[in-house]
């Protein structure tokens, strides 16, 4: 016989889940840091005049983009310790599970970040760089003072979408035993032998809905603030 749905139980479950958001945000921040760093170098290679760099970066980006998140997570979780031991004889099996999650998702995110950076850079008119160099700025100064701010504004919407996607993909962390907000929800259901599963996952959905809406508004506000004074076509 099916058990009735108790909406009031959602309010009881939410306080037990919220403290684990710190783990979720930690994974998100680490993944963004790794992904943006690697993405920068991939984007730079994709824009290189050297054909082999463009081809290599393009291959890496395509390989990462074609790999499901759960597959990459398991490959890193089970494969990285084997690789470290084979190459350096270092045992990393007892390293924090967050390391594997951040590494896996960071690699995947680097592919999207690279394409966002590349397309945003190309969206800035070439005349901007030439004008900056003509005015006496160096290549580095032209990039950091003129090109980068404009490219950043262009990239905000896509970065926001990728950020929100990462927030949800981080829920896969529980599959290797890392207890974040999603893992805590699954643990709660298991401890109760499947009882209150619907209420638990509804509570999780509410948390992710609220976070998604909040981050959407934050990125829209960022875009609005940084776009001040910028002409739109």
JSON list of N, CA and C in Angstrom, two decimals, residues 171-205:
[
{"chain": "A", "resi": 171, "resn": "UNK", "atom": "N", "xyz": [25.78, 17.49, -7.91]},
{"chain": "A", "resi": 171, "resn": "UNK", "atom": "CA", "xyz": [24.99, 16.51, -7.17]},
{"chain": "A", "resi": 171, "resn": "UNK", "atom": "C", "xyz": [25.45, 15.08, -7.41]},
{"chain": "A", "resi": 172, "resn": "UNK", "atom": "N", "xyz": [26.29, 14.88, -8.43]},
{"chain": "A", "resi": 172, "resn": "UNK", "atom": "CA", "xyz": [26.82, 13.54, -8.71]},
{"chain": "A", "resi": 172, "resn": "UNK", "atom": "C", "xyz": [27.88, 13.13, -7.69]},
{"chain": "A", "resi": 173, "resn": "UNK", "atom": "N", "xyz": [28.33, 14.07, -6.86]},
{"chain": "A", "resi": 173, "resn": "UNK", "atom": "CA", "xyz": [29.39, 13.77, -5.90]},
{"chain": "A", "resi": 173, "resn": "UNK", "atom": "C", "xyz": [29.03, 12.61, -4.98]},
{"chain": "A", "resi": 174, "resn": "UNK", "atom": "N", "xyz": [27.74, 12.46, -4.68]},
{"chain": "A", "resi": 174, "resn": "UNK", "atom": "CA", "xyz": [27.34, 11.40, -3.75]},
{"chain": "A", "resi": 174, "resn": "UNK", "atom": "C", "xyz": [27.60, 10.02, -4.31]},
{"chain": "A", "resi": 175, "resn": "UNK", "atom": "N", "xyz": [27.76, 9.89, -5.65]},
{"chain": "A", "resi": 175, "resn": "UNK", "atom": "CA", "xyz": [27.97, 8.58, -6.25]},
{"chain": "A", "resi": 175, "resn": "UNK", "atom": "C", "xyz": [29.31, 7.96, -5.86]},
{"chain": "A", "resi": 176, "resn": "UNK", "atom": "N", "xyz": [30.26, 8.78, -5.39]},
{"chain": "A", "resi": 176, "resn": "UNK", "atom": "CA", "xyz": [31.53, 8.24, -4.91]},
{"chain": "A", "resi": 176, "resn": "UNK", "atom": "C", "xyz": [31.67, 8.41, -3.40]},
{"chain": "A", "resi": 177, "resn": "UNK", "atom": "N", "xyz": [30.55, 8.75, -2.75]},
{"chain": "A", "resi": 177, "resn": "UNK", "atom": "CA", "xyz": [30.56, 8.78, -1.29]},
{"chain": "A", "resi": 177, "resn": "UNK", "atom": "C", "xyz": [30.76, 10.13, -0.66]},
{"chain": "A", "resi": 178, "resn": "UNK", "atom": "N", "xyz": [30.81, 11.20, -1.44]},
{"chain": "A", "resi": 178, "resn": "UNK", "atom": "CA", "xyz": [30.95, 12.53, -0.87]},
{"chain": "A", "resi": 178, "resn": "UNK", "atom": "C", "xyz": [29.57, 13.03, -0.45]},
{"chain": "A", "resi": 179, "resn": "UNK", "atom": "N", "xyz": [29.44, 13.43, 0.79]},
{"chain": "A", "resi": 179, "resn": "UNK", "atom": "CA", "xyz": [28.14, 13.85, 1.31]},
{"chain": "A", "resi": 179, "resn": "UNK", "atom": "C", "xyz": [27.98, 15.36, 1.19]},
{"chain": "A", "resi": 180, "resn": "UNK", "atom": "N", "xyz": [27.34, 15.77, 0.11]},
{"chain": "A", "resi": 180, "resn": "UNK", "atom": "CA", "xyz": [26.94, 17.16, -0.03]},
{"chain": "A", "resi": 180, "resn": "UNK", "atom": "C", "xyz": [25.44, 17.22, 0.24]},
{"chain": "A", "resi": 181, "resn": "UNK", "atom": "N", "xyz": [24.77, 18.27, -0.24]},
{"chain": "A", "resi": 181, "resn": "UNK", "atom": "CA", "xyz": [23.34, 18.39, 0.06]},
{"chain": "A", "resi": 181, "resn": "UNK", "atom": "C", "xyz": [22.55, 17.26, -0.59]},
{"chain": "A", "resi": 182, "resn": "UNK", "atom": "N", "xyz": [22.95, 16.86, -1.80]},
{"chain": "A", "resi": 182, "resn": "UNK", "atom": "CA", "xyz": [22.27, 15.75, -2.46]},
{"chain": "A", "resi": 182, "resn": "UNK", "atom": "C", "xyz": [22.59, 14.43, -1.77]},
{"chain": "A", "resi": 183, "resn": "UNK", "atom": "N", "xyz": [23.85, 14.26, -1.39]},
{"chain": "A", "resi": 183, "resn": "UNK", "atom": "CA", "xyz": [24.24, 13.04, -0.70]},
{"chain": "A", "resi": 183, "resn": "UNK", "atom": "C", "xyz": [23.53, 12.89, 0.63]},
{"chain": "A", "resi": 184, "resn": "UNK", "atom": "N", "xyz": [23.36, 13.99, 1.35]},
{"chain": "A", "resi": 184, "resn": "UNK", "atom": "CA", "xyz": [22.66, 13.95, 2.63]},
{"chain": "A", "resi": 184, "resn": "UNK", "atom": "C", "xyz": [21.21, 13.53, 2.42]},
{"chain": "A", "resi": 185, "resn": "UNK", "atom": "N", "xyz": [20.59, 14.04, 1.34]},
{"chain": "A", "resi": 185, "resn": "UNK", "atom": "CA", "xyz": [19.22, 13.65, 1.04]},
{"chain": "A", "resi": 185, "resn": "UNK", "atom": "C", "xyz": [19.10, 12.16, 0.77]},
{"chain": "A", "resi": 186, "resn": "UNK", "atom": "N", "xyz": [20.01, 11.62, -0.03]},
{"chain": "A", "resi": 186, "resn": "UNK", "atom": "CA", "xyz": [20.00, 10.19, -0.31]},
{"chain": "A", "resi": 186, "resn": "UNK", "atom": "C", "xyz": [20.27, 9.37, 0.94]},
{"chain": "A", "resi": 187, "resn": "UNK", "atom": "N", "xyz": [21.16, 9.86, 1.78]},
{"chain": "A", "resi": 187, "resn": "UNK", "atom": "CA", "xyz": [21.47, 9.16, 3.02]},
{"chain": "A", "resi": 187, "resn": "UNK", "atom": "C", "xyz": [20.25, 9.14, 3.94]},
{"chain": "A", "resi": 188, "resn": "UNK", "atom": "N", "xyz": [19.52, 10.23, 3.98]},
{"chain": "A", "resi": 188, "resn": "UNK", "atom": "CA", "xyz": [18.30, 10.31, 4.80]},
{"chain": "A", "resi": 188, "resn": "UNK", "atom": "C", "xyz": [17.27, 9.29, 4.33]},
{"chain": "A", "resi": 189, "resn": "UNK", "atom": "N", "xyz": [17.11, 9.17, 3.02]},
{"chain": "A", "resi": 189, "resn": "UNK", "atom": "CA", "xyz": [16.15, 8.21, 2.47]},
{"chain": "A", "resi": 189, "resn": "UNK", "atom": "C", "xyz": [16.58, 6.78, 2.79]},
{"chain": "A", "resi": 190, "resn": "UNK", "atom": "N", "xyz": [17.89, 6.51, 2.68]},
{"chain": "A", "resi": 190, "resn": "UNK", "atom": "CA", "xyz": [18.38, 5.16, 2.96]},
{"chain": "A", "resi": 190, "resn": "UNK", "atom": "C", "xyz": [18.20, 4.78, 4.42]},
{"chain": "A", "resi": 191, "resn": "UNK", "atom": "N", "xyz": [18.50, 5.73, 5.31]},
{"chain": "A", "resi": 191, "resn": "UNK", "atom": "CA", "xyz": [18.37, 5.46, 6.74]},
{"chain": "A", "resi": 191, "resn": "UNK", "atom": "C", "xyz": [16.93, 5.14, 7.11]},
{"chain": "A", "resi": 192, "resn": "UNK", "atom": "N", "xyz": [16.00, 5.78, 6.41]},
{"chain": "A", "resi": 192, "resn": "UNK", "atom": "CA", "xyz": [14.57, 5.57, 6.68]},
{"chain": "A", "resi": 192, "resn": "UNK", "atom": "C", "xyz": [13.96, 4.49, 5.80]},
{"chain": "A", "resi": 193, "resn": "UNK", "atom": "N", "xyz": [14.84, 3.69, 5.16]},
{"chain": "A", "resi": 193, "resn": "UNK", "atom": "CA", "xyz": [14.39, 2.56, 4.33]},
{"chain": "A", "resi": 193, "resn": "UNK", "atom": "C", "xyz": [13.39, 2.98, 3.26]},
{"chain": "A", "resi": 194, "resn": "UNK", "atom": "N", "xyz": [13.66, 4.11, 2.64]},
{"chain": "A", "resi": 194, "resn": "UNK", "atom": "CA", "xyz": [12.82, 4.58, 1.54]},
{"chain": "A", "resi": 194, "resn": "UNK", "atom": "C", "xyz": [11.65, 5.43, 1.97]},
{"chain": "A", "resi": 195, "resn": "UNK", "atom": "N", "xyz": [11.42, 5.53, 3.25]},
{"chain": "A", "resi": 195, "resn": "UNK", "atom": "CA", "xyz": [10.32, 6.37, 3.73]},
{"chain": "A", "resi": 195, "resn": "UNK", "atom": "C", "xyz": [10.64, 7.85, 3.52]},
{"chain": "A", "resi": 196, "resn": "UNK", "atom": "N", "xyz": [9.63, 8.62, 3.23]},
{"chain": "A", "resi": 196, "resn": "UNK", "atom": "CA", "xyz": [9.75, 10.05, 3.01]},
{"chain": "A", "resi": 196, "resn": "UNK", "atom": "C", "xyz": [10.68, 10.40, 1.83]},
{"chain": "A", "resi": 197, "resn": "UNK", "atom": "N", "xyz": [10.78, 9.48, 0.88]},
{"chain": "A", "resi": 197, "resn": "UNK", "atom": "CA", "xyz": [11.63, 9.74, -0.29]},
{"chain": "A", "resi": 197, "resn": "UNK", "atom": "C", "xyz": [11.10, 10.90, -1.12]},
{"chain": "A", "resi": 198, "resn": "UNK", "atom": "N", "xyz": [9.79, 10.90, -1.35]},
{"chain": "A", "resi": 198, "resn": "UNK", "atom": "CA", "xyz": [9.20, 11.97, -2.14]},
{"chain": "A", "resi": 198, "resn": "UNK", "atom": "C", "xyz": [9.36, 13.31, -1.45]},
{"chain": "A", "resi": 199, "resn": "UNK", "atom": "N", "xyz": [9.14, 13.35, -0.15]},
{"chain": "A", "resi": 199, "resn": "UNK", "atom": "CA", "xyz": [9.29, 14.58, 0.59]},
{"chain": "A", "resi": 199, "resn": "UNK", "atom": "C", "xyz": [10.76, 15.07, 0.56]},
{"chain": "A", "resi": 200, "resn": "UNK", "atom": "N", "xyz": [11.69, 14.12, 0.67]},
{"chain": "A", "resi": 200, "resn": "UNK", "atom": "CA", "xyz": [13.11, 14.47, 0.66]},
{"chain": "A", "resi": 200, "resn": "UNK", "atom": "C", "xyz": [13.54, 15.06, -0.67]},
{"chain": "A", "resi": 201, "resn": "UNK", "atom": "N", "xyz": [13.16, 14.40, -1.75]},
{"chain": "A", "resi": 201, "resn": "UNK", "atom": "CA", "xyz": [13.56, 14.88, -3.07]},
{"chain": "A", "resi": 201, "resn": "UNK", "atom": "C", "xyz": [12.81, 16.16, -3.46]},
{"chain": "A", "resi": 202, "resn": "UNK", "atom": "N", "xyz": [11.62, 16.34, -2.92]},
{"chain": "A", "resi": 202, "resn": "UNK", "atom": "CA", "xyz": [10.93, 17.62, -3.12]},
{"chain": "A", "resi": 202, "resn": "UNK", "atom": "C", "xyz": [11.68, 18.74, -2.42]},
{"chain": "A", "resi": 203, "resn": "UNK", "atom": "N", "xyz": [12.16, 18.46, -1.21]},
{"chain": "A", "resi": 203, "resn": "UNK", "atom": "CA", "xyz": [12.96, 19.44, -0.48]},
{"chain": "A", "resi": 203, "resn": "UNK", "atom": "C", "xyz": [14.24, 19.79, -1.24]},
{"chain": "A", "resi": 204, "resn": "UNK", "atom": "N", "xyz": [14.88, 18.77, -1.81]},
{"chain": "A", "resi": 204, "resn": "UNK", "atom": "CA", "xyz": [16.08, 19.01, -2.61]},
{"chain": "A", "resi": 204, "resn": "UNK", "atom": "C", "xyz": [15.76, 19.84, -3.84]},
{"chain": "A", "resi": 205, "resn": "UNK", "atom": "N", "xyz": [14.64, 19.53, -4.48]},
{"chain": "A", "resi": 205, "resn": "UNK", "atom": "CA", "xyz": [14.24, 20.29, -5.66]},
{"chain": "A", "resi": 205, "resn": "UNK", "atom": "C", "xyz": [14.02, 21.76, -5.31]}
]
